[in-house]
Each structure stands twice: as C-alpha cells, then as structure tokens.
PDB file of C-alpha atoms in Angstrom:
ATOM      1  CA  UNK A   1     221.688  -8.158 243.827  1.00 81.00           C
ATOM      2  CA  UNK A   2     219.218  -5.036 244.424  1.00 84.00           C
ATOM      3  CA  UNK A   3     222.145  -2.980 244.050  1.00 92.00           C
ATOM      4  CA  UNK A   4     221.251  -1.551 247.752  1.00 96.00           C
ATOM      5  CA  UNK A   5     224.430  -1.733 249.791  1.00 97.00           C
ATOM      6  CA  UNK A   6     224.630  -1.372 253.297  1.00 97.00           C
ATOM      7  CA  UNK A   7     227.156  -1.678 255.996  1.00 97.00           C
ATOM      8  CA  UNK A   8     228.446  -3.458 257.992  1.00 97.00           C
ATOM      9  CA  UNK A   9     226.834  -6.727 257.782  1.00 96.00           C
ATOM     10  CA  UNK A  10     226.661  -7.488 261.296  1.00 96.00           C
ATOM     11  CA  UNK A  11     226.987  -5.173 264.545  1.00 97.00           C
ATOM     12  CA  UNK A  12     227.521  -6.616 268.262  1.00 97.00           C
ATOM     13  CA  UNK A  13     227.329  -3.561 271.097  1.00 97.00           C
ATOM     14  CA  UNK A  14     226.614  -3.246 274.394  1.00 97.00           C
ATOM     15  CA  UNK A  15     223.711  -1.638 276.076  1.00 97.00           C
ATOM     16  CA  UNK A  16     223.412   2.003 276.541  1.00 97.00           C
ATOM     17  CA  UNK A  17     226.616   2.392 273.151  1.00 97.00           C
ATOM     18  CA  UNK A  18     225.586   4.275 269.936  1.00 98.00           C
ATOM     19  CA  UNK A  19     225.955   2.674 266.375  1.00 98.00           C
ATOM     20  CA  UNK A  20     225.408   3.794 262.858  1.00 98.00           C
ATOM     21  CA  UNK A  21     224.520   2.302 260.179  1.00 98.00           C
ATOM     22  CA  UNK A  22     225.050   2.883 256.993  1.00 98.00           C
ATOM     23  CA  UNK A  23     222.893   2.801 253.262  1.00 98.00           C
ATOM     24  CA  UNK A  24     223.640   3.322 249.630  1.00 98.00           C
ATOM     25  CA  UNK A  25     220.930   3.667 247.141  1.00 96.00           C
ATOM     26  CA  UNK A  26     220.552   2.053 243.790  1.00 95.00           C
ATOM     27  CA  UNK A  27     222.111   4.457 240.994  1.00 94.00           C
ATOM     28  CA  UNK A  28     219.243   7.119 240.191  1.00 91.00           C
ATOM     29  CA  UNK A  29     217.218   6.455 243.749  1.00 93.00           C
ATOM     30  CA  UNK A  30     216.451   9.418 245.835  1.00 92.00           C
ATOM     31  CA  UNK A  31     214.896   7.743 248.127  1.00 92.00           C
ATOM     32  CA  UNK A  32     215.983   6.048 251.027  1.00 95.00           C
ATOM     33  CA  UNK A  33     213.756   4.336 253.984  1.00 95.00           C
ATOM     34  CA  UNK A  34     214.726   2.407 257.109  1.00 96.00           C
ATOM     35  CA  UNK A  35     212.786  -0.241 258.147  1.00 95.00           C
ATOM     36  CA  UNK A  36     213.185  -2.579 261.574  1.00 95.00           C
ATOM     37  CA  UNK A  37     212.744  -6.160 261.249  1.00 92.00           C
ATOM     38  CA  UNK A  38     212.371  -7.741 265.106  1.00 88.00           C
ATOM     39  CA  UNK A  39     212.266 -11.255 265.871  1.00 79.00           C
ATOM     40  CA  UNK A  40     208.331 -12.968 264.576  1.00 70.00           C
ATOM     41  CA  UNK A  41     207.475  -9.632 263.327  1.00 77.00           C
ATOM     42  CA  UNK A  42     207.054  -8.139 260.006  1.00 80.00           C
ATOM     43  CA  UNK A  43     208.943  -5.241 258.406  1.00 89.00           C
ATOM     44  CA  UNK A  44     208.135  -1.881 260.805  1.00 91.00           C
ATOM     45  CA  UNK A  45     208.899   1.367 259.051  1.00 91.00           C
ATOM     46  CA  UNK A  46     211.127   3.784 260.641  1.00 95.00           C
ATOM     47  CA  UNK A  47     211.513   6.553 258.438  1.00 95.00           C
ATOM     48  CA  UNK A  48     211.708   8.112 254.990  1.00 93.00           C
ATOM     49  CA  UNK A  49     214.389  10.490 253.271  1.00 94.00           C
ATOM     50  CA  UNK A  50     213.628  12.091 249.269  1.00 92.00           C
ATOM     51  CA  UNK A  51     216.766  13.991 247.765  1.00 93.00           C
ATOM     52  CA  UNK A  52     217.744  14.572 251.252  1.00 94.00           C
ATOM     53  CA  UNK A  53     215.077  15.645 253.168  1.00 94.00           C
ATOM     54  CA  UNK A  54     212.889  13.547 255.431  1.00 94.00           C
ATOM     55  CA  UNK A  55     209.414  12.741 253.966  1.00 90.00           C
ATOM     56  CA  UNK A  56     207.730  10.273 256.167  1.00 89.00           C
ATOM     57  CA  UNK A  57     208.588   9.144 259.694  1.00 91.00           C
ATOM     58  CA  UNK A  58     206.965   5.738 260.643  1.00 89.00           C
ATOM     59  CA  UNK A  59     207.356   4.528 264.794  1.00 84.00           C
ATOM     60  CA  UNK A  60     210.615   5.568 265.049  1.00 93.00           C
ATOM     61  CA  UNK A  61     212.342   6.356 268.555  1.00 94.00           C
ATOM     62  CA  UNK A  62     213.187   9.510 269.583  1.00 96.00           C
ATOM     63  CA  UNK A  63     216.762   7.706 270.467  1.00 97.00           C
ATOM     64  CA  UNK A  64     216.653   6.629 266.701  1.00 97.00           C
ATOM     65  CA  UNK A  65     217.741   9.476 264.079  1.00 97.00           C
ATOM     66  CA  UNK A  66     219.035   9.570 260.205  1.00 97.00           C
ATOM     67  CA  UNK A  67     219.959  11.831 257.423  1.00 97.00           C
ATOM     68  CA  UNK A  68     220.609  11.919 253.705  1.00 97.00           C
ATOM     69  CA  UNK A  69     223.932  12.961 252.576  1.00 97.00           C
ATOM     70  CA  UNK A  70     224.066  14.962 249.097  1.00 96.00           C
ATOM     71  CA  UNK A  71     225.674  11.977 247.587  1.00 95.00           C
ATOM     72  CA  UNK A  72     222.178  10.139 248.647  1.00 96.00           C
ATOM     73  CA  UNK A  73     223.865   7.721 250.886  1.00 97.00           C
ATOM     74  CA  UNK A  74     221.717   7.930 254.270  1.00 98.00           C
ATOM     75  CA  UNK A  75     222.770   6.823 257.715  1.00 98.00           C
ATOM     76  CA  UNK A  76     220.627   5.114 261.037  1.00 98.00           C
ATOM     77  CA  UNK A  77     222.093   6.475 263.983  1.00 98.00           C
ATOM     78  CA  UNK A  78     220.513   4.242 267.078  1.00 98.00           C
ATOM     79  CA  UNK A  79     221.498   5.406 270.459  1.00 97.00           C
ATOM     80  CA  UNK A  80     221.133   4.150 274.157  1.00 97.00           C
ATOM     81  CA  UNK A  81     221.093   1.208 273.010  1.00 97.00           C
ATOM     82  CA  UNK A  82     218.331  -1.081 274.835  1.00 96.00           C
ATOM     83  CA  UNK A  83     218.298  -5.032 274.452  1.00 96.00           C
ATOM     84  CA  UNK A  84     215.254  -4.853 272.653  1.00 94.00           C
ATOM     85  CA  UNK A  85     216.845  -2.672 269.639  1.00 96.00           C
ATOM     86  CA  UNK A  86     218.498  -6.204 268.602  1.00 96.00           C
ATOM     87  CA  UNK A  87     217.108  -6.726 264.945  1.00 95.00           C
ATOM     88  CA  UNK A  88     217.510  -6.707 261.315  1.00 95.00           C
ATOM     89  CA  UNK A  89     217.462  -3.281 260.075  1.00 97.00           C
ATOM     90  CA  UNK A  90     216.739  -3.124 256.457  1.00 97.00           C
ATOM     91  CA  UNK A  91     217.188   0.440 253.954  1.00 97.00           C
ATOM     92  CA  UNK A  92     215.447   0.595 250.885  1.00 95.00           C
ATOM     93  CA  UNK A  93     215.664   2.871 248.215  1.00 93.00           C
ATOM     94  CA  UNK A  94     213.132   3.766 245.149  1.00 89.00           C
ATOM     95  CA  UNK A  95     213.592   6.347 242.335  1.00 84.00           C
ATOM     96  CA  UNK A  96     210.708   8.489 243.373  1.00 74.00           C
ATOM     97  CA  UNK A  97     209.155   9.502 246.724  1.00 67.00           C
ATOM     98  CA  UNK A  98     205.980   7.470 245.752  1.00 67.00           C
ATOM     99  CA  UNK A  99     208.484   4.475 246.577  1.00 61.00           C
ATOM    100  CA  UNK A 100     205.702   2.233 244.845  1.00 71.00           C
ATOM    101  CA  UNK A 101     208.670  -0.598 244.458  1.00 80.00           C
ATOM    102  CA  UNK A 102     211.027  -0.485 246.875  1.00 88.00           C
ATOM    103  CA  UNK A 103     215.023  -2.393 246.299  1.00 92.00           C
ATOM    104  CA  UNK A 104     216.196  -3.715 249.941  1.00 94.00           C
ATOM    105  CA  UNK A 105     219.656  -4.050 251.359  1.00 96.00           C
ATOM    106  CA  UNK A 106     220.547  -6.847 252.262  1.00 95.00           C
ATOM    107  CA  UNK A 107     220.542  -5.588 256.267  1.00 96.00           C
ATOM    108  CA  UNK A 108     222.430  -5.175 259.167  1.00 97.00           C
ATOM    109  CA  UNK A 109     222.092  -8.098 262.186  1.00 96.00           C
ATOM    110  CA  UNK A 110     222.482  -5.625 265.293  1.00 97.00           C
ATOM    111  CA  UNK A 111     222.981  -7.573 268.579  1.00 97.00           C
ATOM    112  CA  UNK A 112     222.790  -5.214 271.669  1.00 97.00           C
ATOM    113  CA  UNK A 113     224.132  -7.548 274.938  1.00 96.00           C
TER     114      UNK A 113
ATOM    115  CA  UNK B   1     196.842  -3.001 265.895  1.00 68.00           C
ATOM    116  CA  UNK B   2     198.021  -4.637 262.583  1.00 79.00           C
ATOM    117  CA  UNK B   3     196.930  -3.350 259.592  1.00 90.00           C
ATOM    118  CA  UNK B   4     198.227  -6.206 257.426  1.00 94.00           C
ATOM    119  CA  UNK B   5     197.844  -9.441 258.568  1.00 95.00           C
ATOM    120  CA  UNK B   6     199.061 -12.956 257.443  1.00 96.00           C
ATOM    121  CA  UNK B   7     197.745 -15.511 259.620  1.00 92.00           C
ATOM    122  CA  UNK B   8     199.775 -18.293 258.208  1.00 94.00           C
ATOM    123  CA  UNK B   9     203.308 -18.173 259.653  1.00 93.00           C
ATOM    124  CA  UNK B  10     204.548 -20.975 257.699  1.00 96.00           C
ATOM    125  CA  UNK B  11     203.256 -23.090 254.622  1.00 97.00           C
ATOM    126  CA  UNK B  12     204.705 -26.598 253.191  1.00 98.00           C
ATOM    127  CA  UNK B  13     203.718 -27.853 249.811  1.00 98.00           C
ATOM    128  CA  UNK B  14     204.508 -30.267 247.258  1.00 98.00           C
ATOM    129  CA  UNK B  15     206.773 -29.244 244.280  1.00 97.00           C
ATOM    130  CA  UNK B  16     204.538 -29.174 241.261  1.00 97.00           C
ATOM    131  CA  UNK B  17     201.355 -28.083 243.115  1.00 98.00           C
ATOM    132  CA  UNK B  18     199.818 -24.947 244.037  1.00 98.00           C
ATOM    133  CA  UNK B  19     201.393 -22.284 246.959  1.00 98.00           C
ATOM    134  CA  UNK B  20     198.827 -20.225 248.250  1.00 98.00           C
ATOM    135  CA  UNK B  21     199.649 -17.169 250.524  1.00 98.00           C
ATOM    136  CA  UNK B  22     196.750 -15.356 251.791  1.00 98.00           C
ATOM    137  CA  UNK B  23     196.764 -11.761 253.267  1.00 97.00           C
ATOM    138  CA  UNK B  24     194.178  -9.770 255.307  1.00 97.00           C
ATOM    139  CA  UNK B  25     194.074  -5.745 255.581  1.00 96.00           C
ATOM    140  CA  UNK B  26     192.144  -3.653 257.966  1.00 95.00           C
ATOM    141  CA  UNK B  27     192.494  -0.106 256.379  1.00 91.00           C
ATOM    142  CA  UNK B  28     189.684   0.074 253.515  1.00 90.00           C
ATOM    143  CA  UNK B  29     191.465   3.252 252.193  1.00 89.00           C
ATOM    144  CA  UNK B  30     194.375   0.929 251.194  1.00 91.00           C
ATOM    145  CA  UNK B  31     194.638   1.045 247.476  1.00 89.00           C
ATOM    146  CA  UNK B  32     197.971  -0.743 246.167  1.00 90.00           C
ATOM    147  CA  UNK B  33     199.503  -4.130 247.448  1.00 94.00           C
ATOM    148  CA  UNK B  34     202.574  -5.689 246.967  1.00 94.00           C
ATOM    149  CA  UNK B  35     204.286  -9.278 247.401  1.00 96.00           C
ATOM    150  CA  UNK B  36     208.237  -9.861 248.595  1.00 95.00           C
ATOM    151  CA  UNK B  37     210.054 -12.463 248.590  1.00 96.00           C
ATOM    152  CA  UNK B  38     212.652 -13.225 251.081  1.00 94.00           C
ATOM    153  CA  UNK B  39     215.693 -15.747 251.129  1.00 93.00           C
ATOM    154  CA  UNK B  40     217.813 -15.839 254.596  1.00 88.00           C
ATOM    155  CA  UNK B  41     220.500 -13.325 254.626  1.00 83.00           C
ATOM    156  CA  UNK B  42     218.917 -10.983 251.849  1.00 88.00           C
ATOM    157  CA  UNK B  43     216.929  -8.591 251.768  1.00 92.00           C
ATOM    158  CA  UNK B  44     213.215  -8.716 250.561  1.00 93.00           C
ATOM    159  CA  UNK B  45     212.731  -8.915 246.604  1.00 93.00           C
ATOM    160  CA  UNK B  46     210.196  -7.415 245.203  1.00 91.00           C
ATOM    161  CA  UNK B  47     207.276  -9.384 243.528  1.00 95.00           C
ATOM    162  CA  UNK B  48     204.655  -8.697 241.994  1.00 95.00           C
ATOM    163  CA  UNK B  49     201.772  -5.468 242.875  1.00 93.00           C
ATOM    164  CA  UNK B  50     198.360  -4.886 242.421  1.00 94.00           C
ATOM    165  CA  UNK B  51     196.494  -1.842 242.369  1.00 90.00           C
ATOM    166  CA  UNK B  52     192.708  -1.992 243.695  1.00 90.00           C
ATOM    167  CA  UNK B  53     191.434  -0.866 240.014  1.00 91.00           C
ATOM    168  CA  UNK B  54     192.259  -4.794 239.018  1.00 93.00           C
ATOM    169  CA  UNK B  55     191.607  -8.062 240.664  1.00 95.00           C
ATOM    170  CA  UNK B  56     193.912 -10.387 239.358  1.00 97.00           C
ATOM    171  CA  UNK B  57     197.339  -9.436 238.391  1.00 96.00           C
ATOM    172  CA  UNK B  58     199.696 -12.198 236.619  1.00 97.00           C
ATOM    173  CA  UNK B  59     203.694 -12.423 235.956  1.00 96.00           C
ATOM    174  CA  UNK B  60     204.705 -15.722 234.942  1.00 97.00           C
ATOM    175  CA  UNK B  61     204.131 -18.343 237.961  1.00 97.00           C
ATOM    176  CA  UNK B  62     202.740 -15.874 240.102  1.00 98.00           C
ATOM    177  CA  UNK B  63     199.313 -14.322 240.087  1.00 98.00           C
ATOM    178  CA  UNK B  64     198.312 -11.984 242.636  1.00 98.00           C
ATOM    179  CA  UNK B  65     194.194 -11.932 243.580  1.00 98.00           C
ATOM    180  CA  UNK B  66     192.741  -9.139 245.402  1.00 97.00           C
ATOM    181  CA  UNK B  67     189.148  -9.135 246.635  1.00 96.00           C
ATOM    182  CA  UNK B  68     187.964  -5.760 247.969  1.00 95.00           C
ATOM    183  CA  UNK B  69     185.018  -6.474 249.748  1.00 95.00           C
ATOM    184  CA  UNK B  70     186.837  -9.210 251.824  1.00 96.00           C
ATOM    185  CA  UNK B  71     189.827  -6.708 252.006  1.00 96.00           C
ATOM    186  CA  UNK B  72     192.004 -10.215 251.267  1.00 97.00           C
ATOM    187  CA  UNK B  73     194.253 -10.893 248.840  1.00 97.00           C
ATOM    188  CA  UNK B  74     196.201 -13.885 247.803  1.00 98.00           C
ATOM    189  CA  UNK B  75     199.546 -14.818 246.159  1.00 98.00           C
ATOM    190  CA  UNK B  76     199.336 -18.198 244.039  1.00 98.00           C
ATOM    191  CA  UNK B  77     202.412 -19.708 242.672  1.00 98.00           C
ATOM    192  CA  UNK B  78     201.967 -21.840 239.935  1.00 97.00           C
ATOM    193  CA  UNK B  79     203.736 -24.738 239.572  1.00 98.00           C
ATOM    194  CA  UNK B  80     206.020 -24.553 242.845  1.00 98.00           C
ATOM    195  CA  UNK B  81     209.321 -25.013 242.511  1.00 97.00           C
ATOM    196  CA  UNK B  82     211.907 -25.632 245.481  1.00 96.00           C
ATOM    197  CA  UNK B  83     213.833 -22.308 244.562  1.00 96.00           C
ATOM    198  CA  UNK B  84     210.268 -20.772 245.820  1.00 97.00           C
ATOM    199  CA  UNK B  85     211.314 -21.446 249.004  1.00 97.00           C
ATOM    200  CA  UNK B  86     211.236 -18.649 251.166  1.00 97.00           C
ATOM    201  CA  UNK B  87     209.225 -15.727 253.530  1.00 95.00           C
ATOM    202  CA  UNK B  88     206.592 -14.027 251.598  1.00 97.00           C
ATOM    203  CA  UNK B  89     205.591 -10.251 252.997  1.00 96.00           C
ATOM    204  CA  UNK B  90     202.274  -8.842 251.674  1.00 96.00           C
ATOM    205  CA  UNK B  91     202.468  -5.021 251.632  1.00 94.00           C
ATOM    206  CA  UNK B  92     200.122  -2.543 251.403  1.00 93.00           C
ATOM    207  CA  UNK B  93     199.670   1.115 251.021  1.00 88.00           C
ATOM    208  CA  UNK B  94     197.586   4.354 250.081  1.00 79.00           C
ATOM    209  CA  UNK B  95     197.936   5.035 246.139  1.00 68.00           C
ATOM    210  CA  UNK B  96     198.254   8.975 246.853  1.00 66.00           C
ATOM    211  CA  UNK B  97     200.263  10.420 249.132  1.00 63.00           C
ATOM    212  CA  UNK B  98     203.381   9.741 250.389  1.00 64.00           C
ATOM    213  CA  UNK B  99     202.775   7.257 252.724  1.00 73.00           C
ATOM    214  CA  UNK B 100     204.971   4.151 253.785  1.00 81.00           C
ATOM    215  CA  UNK B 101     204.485   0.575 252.935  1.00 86.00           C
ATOM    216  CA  UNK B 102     203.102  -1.551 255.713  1.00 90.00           C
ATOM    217  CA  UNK B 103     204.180  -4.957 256.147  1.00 92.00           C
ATOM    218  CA  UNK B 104     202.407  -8.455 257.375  1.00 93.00           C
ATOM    219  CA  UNK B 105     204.786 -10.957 259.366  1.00 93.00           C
ATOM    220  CA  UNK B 106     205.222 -12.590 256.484  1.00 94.00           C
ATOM    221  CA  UNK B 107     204.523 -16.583 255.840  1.00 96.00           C
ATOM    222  CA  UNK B 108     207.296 -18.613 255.558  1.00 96.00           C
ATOM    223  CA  UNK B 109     206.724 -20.988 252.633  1.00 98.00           C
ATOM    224  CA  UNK B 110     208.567 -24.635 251.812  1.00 98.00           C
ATOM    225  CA  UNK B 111     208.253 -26.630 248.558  1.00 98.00           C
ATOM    226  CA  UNK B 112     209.113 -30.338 249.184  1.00 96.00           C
ATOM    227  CA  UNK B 113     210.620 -32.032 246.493  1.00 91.00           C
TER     228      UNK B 113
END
C-alpha cells in the first residue's frame, strides 16, 4: 500500500458527461500529479500540483482540468467526455516538487460508452 | 515521438535465471532514470533509480545499468522469482528543474516456475 488513495475505483459514463476524480496524497506529500494510462501505451503525464499550485502541465486537454485543495487532496475533472478518454488514470504524490520518487494510486478504470 | 522507449512488450523467463529489461532514451539531456513495477489492479511501485553520475546501481536482486553513450539502460533481476511477475516502466527525467517523469510502454515480464 503506497498510501495514495484515490476514488472511486471504477467510473462508467456516457459520452459528452463530466466526471471527477478524486486523489489523496501520502501523509507529508505536497505534491500531486495525474498521469493517463491508455490501452498499449505507457504512463502520459497530465499535470502537476506543489502545495496547491500547478507546477508542470504535461499533454493535458483543454477539456481536462484539476486543482489542489488546502488539505492537499487534488481532483481530475474530465469533461465532454470522448470514447477515447477511456483509461486508467493514475495520481501520484511525492514530498517535494522535484517528485524524484513518485507513490501511485492505485487508479481509476474510466469507461466512456 | 517517444522519448523513452522499451521495445520489448513482453518477456518470459525461467525462475532462477536472469530477467533482463532493456530501455532506450532519445533526450541526451536526460539525467536520472527510474524502474516501476506494476501488478494488475495497482498502481506502479517504485524500484530502483539511477542518476547519470553512476553506471550501475544495485538493491538486492535488482541492479540497474545505464550506458550513456548508447543512451540505454537495463534492469537485471537476479535470481527471478515468480512474485517478479509483472509490467516494468523505465522512467526518465531532467535532474534540475521541475520537469515530469516520462514513461516507456512498459515490458510485461513472466517468470515460469
């Protein structure tokens, strides 16, 4: 157990709906990044939060957005939904903004029909 | 264009014997690599790192090789054990600045028994 939670577990939605998912760092972590895991392809960064502000933005979509909360949780809010949004969307959190070692959730399954 | 590649989707090998995962990186200014390890339904678990001062870099079972010149590195797991089974990620990144980890595809690695 990383001691990265995230919820829920697994998300179903039709296309064109708007989800959010949800991420709680390890105790101590301030940072918090979203990563995209599609079918046959490797782990695509979407974004980075530090303490609550965003510090690095990767290839994410301008229908994608998050934030960090005070109390360090962070949410993925992924709208329009397309068919091709369907993946494994993992957070990760690391003490400093360096994020040398990153913990991972264990991810949310999102299924857009 | 992939900046970290690992051209082996998937890798069988006999428990006892040698694993080795091999990685390939385009962006010379890369200067720290990592290895994850991922079991279905979790999320990645960090591995072991190596920073491009060293060439070798050894926990346990696993040693970690890095050869600059080749931009390559590999991951060799030493004797492997069935509980090894799994998708390995190589990861890469710049050692200053804040910049994200990039991922390979991963190589998804079986020990037979």
């Amino acid at each position: 157990d990383s001691g990265v939670t995230q919820t829920p577990k697994h998300l179903i939605t039709a296309t064109g709906q708007r989800v959010t998912l949800r991420c709680s760092p390890r105790s101590g972590d301030l940072s918090v990044y979203w990563y995209q895991q599609s079918l046959d392809q490797g782990l695509q960064f979407l974004i980075q939060y530090y303490n609550g502000e965003e510090r690095a933005k990767g290839n994410i979509l301008e229908r994608f957005s998050a934030q960090q909360f005070p109390d360090l949780h962070s949410e993925l809010n992924l709208s329009s939904l397309e068919l091709g949004d369907s993946a494994l969307y993992f957070c990760a959190s690391s003490v400093s903004g360096a994020g040398y070692e990153q913990y991972f959730g264990p991810g949310t399954r999102l299924t857009v029909t | 264009d992939q900046q970290v590649k690992q051209n082996s989707p998937s890798l069988s090998v006999q428990e006892g014997r040698i694993s080795i995962l091999n990685c390939d990186y385009t962006n010379s200014m890369f200067d720290y690599f990592l290895w994850y390890k991922k079991y279905p339904a979790e999320g990645p678990t960090f591995l072991i790192s190596i920073s491009s001062i060293k060439d070798k870099n050894e926990d346990g079972r696993f040693t970690v090789f890095l050869n600059k010149s080749a931009k390559h590195l590999s991951l060799h797991i030493v004797p492997s054990q069935p509980g090894d089974s799994a998708v390995y990620f190589c990861a890469a990144r710049l050692l200053s600045g804040n910049t994200p980890l990039v991922f390979g595809k991963g190589t998804r690695l079986s020990v037979i028994a």
